C-alpha angles and dihedrals in degrees: 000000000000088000082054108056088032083064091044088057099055092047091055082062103070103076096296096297097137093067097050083052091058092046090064098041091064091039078058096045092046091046084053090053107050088034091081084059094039108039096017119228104314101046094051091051080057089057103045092059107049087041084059097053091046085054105049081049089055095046093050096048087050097040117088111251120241110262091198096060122068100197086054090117089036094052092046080054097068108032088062098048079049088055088037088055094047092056096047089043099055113120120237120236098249098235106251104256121239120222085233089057084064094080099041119101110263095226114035116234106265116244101250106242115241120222134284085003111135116250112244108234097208081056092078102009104150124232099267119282097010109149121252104243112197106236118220119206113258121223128206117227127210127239085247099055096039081055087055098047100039089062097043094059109008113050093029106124118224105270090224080059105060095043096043095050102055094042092050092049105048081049086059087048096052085047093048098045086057094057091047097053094047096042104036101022094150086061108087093211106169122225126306113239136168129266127170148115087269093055093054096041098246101109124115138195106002134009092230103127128057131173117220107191122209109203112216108207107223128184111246091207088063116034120047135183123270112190112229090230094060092056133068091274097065089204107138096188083065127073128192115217102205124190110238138178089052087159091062103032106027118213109281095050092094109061081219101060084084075076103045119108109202100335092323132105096243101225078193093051097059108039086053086060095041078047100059090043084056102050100028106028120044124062090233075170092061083044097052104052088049085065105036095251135089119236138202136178115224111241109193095048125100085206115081092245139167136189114216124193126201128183076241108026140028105217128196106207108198109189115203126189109226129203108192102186124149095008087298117127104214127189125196089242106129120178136259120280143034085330109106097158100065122122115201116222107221116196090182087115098048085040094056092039087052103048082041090055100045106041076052084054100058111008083262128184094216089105084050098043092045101059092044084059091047095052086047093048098046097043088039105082093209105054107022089115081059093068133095112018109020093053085046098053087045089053076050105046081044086050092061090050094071099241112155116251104191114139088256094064097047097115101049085047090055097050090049091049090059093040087056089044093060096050092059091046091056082054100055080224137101118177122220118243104215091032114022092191080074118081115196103209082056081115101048126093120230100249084047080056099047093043089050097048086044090059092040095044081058097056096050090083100036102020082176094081092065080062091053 
């Protein structure tokens, strides 16, 4: 108590200071004891806090320094920054939200500024020592140049790429065609030769994928065409090649009838035999190493696969049998289930020849627009099955309806294109352009159906979430 009042002393003579300072000090105390029925709790914690760091300031400014430490000033530095700190650090209570705030923006509309009004500086003051980022103005782009954009940087394949891939593929296929001839020389398979999306210019975001069609020579004079919709499938995007005239040319007479069921080509048939050659007799290892990659067939698959690997780029090679009789184009792709017999028509080729003609036509986008719907359906996870040939027949379908593709009109092309999309969707149906029996969704399940409109429903407003 003595070193108290002996301290209290010395501050009384300086000028009376020390009794300013105790007028403060019980301002202080009478301010801490009405703050718990003001603020609450919280807020006179907060007070507290930061009362008690003004006053130990105060104290030390007022107080004599000791003469016998020199770090005496340093000392009284830090501990203010410390009390400074702890004023500026203090947390502030979060207000308790009310249900009826929910609703509520989050940011209010700022008041516009008239002008010549001076621009009131605590309007926009920062949190201290925030740093001062320079703002850049922000510009909105159009669909139609977010379209643009999108399919100038985004979708544009490596042009190693699309170099590399063609020219390692066609070297598989020479390969390929050799083993067949020497193994298989009484089959008349035609040449091998390339298909895909990356040949015709039309593929987006990576050259991973390639067809390799295998041609199968038929005689026209034995085998003839059964459409899929006059057998017990009902399925008019498959055909059925069935061998006649047996009394005359006995079975046997064709060097393909080791692969008929019944009186039908098996398109099963044959891709299980072209399947065991794949994996068990050729040395795709020997191959390989001929061509700098290294090359497996993919076992497990009912599709004639194989999985290149280059030093730039990983490949999947799916090789097709084709039949092309009557101007039909026909795959070995049967469908799933207890049907081995089934032939796929494929209108790739007529798809790709038809966008090509009529962009050519009239300086058309559809080849533009196309492959921007393509890059959306196969990085987006709920509609990549919607990609490649159903967009195209629905370009198509547009096409007939006499709407104007040039590139100016590109956006409003791609919105109608979703909306009709959307419609079809809604259907459960898509026609096919070039055979309207067929209905394109036939392989798609209904809630694949419902997800895929729901996306597409969505975008309809703000297309530009399908570019992001």
């Amino acid at each position: 108590m003595a070193a108290f009042w002996q301290q209290r002393g010395r501050r009384q003579e300086h000028g009376g200071l020390g009794g300013v300072i105790d007028g403060l000090g019980s301002v202080f105390d009478v301010l801490l004891a009405n703050a718990r029925l003001v603020l609450g709790v919280s807020g006179a914690a907060v007070l507290a806090i930061a009362t008690l760091a003004v006053k130990r300031l105060i104290d030390r400014a007022t107080s004599p320094r000791d003469e016998g430490d020199p770090k005496a000033e340093q000392k009284t530095l830090e501990e203010t920054w410390q009390d400074l700190a702890l004023i500026k650090t203090t947390p502030k209570t979060p207000k308790k939200q009310r249900r009826e705030d929910l609703s509520e923006p989050l940011l209010s509309p700022a008041r516009p500024l008239v002008p010549g009004e001076a621009e009131d500086p605590r309007a926009c003051s920062e949190p201290l020592g925030a740093p001062r980022v320079k703002s850049s103005p922000l510009r909105c782009l159009t669909l139609q140049e977010r379209l643009l954009s999108h399919h100038s940087s985004r979708l544009a394949v490596p042009e190693i790429h699309v170099s590399l891939v063609p020219q390692l593929a066609r070297s598989i296929s020479v390969q390929l065609q050799n083993f067949l001839r020497s193994k298989c020389p009484e089959l008349p398979f035609g040449r091998l030769f390339l298909s895909g999306a990356l040949l015709d210019g039309l593929e987006v975001l990576a050259a991973d994928h390639i067809h390799l069609m295998l041609p199968v020579v038929l005689d026209a004079g034995l085998w003839s065409l059964i459409p899929g919709e006059d057998t017990v499938v009902r399925k008019p995007q498959y055909w059925m090649i069935k061998r006649v005239d047996l009394g005359y040319f006995p079975r046997g007479c064709s060097p393909w009838d080791r692969f008929m069921v019944g009186r039908y080509l098996s398109s099963n048939v044959l891709n299980e035999t072209l399947h065991k050659m794949l994996v068990a007799s050729i040395n795709w290892p020997a191959i390989g190493g001929l061509l700098g990659c290294a090359i497996h067939p993919v076992v497990a698959s009912r599709e004639l696969k194989l999985e290149v690997k280059h030093d730039q780029v990983e490949l999947s090679i799916t090789l097709f049998p084709v039949v092309e009789m009557e101007d039909k184009v026909l795959l070995a792709v049967p469908p799933e289930g207890l049907v081995e017999n089934l032939w796929l028509e494929s209108f790739y080729r007529a798809e790709v020849s038809k966008v090509k003609e009529l962009d050519a036509g009239d300086s058309g986008a559809r080849q533009r627009c196309l492959r921007i719907l393509n890059g959306v359906c196969r990085s987006h996870p709920t509609l990549h099955k919607l990609g490649g040939s159903p967009v195209t027949h629905v370009i198509l379908h547009l096409s007939d309806s006499g709407s104007d593709w040039a590139e100016e009109s590109l956006a409003d092309r791609f919105q109608q294109v979703l909306e009709e999309l959307v419609a079809y969707l809604e259907k459960g149906i898509l026609p096919s352009y070039f055979n309207p029996k067929i209905n394109l969704f036939s392989g798609l399940s209904e809630e694949e159906i419902d997800e895929m409109g729901f996306v597409l429903y969505r975008a309809m407003s703000e297309p530009e979430l399908l570019l992001e």
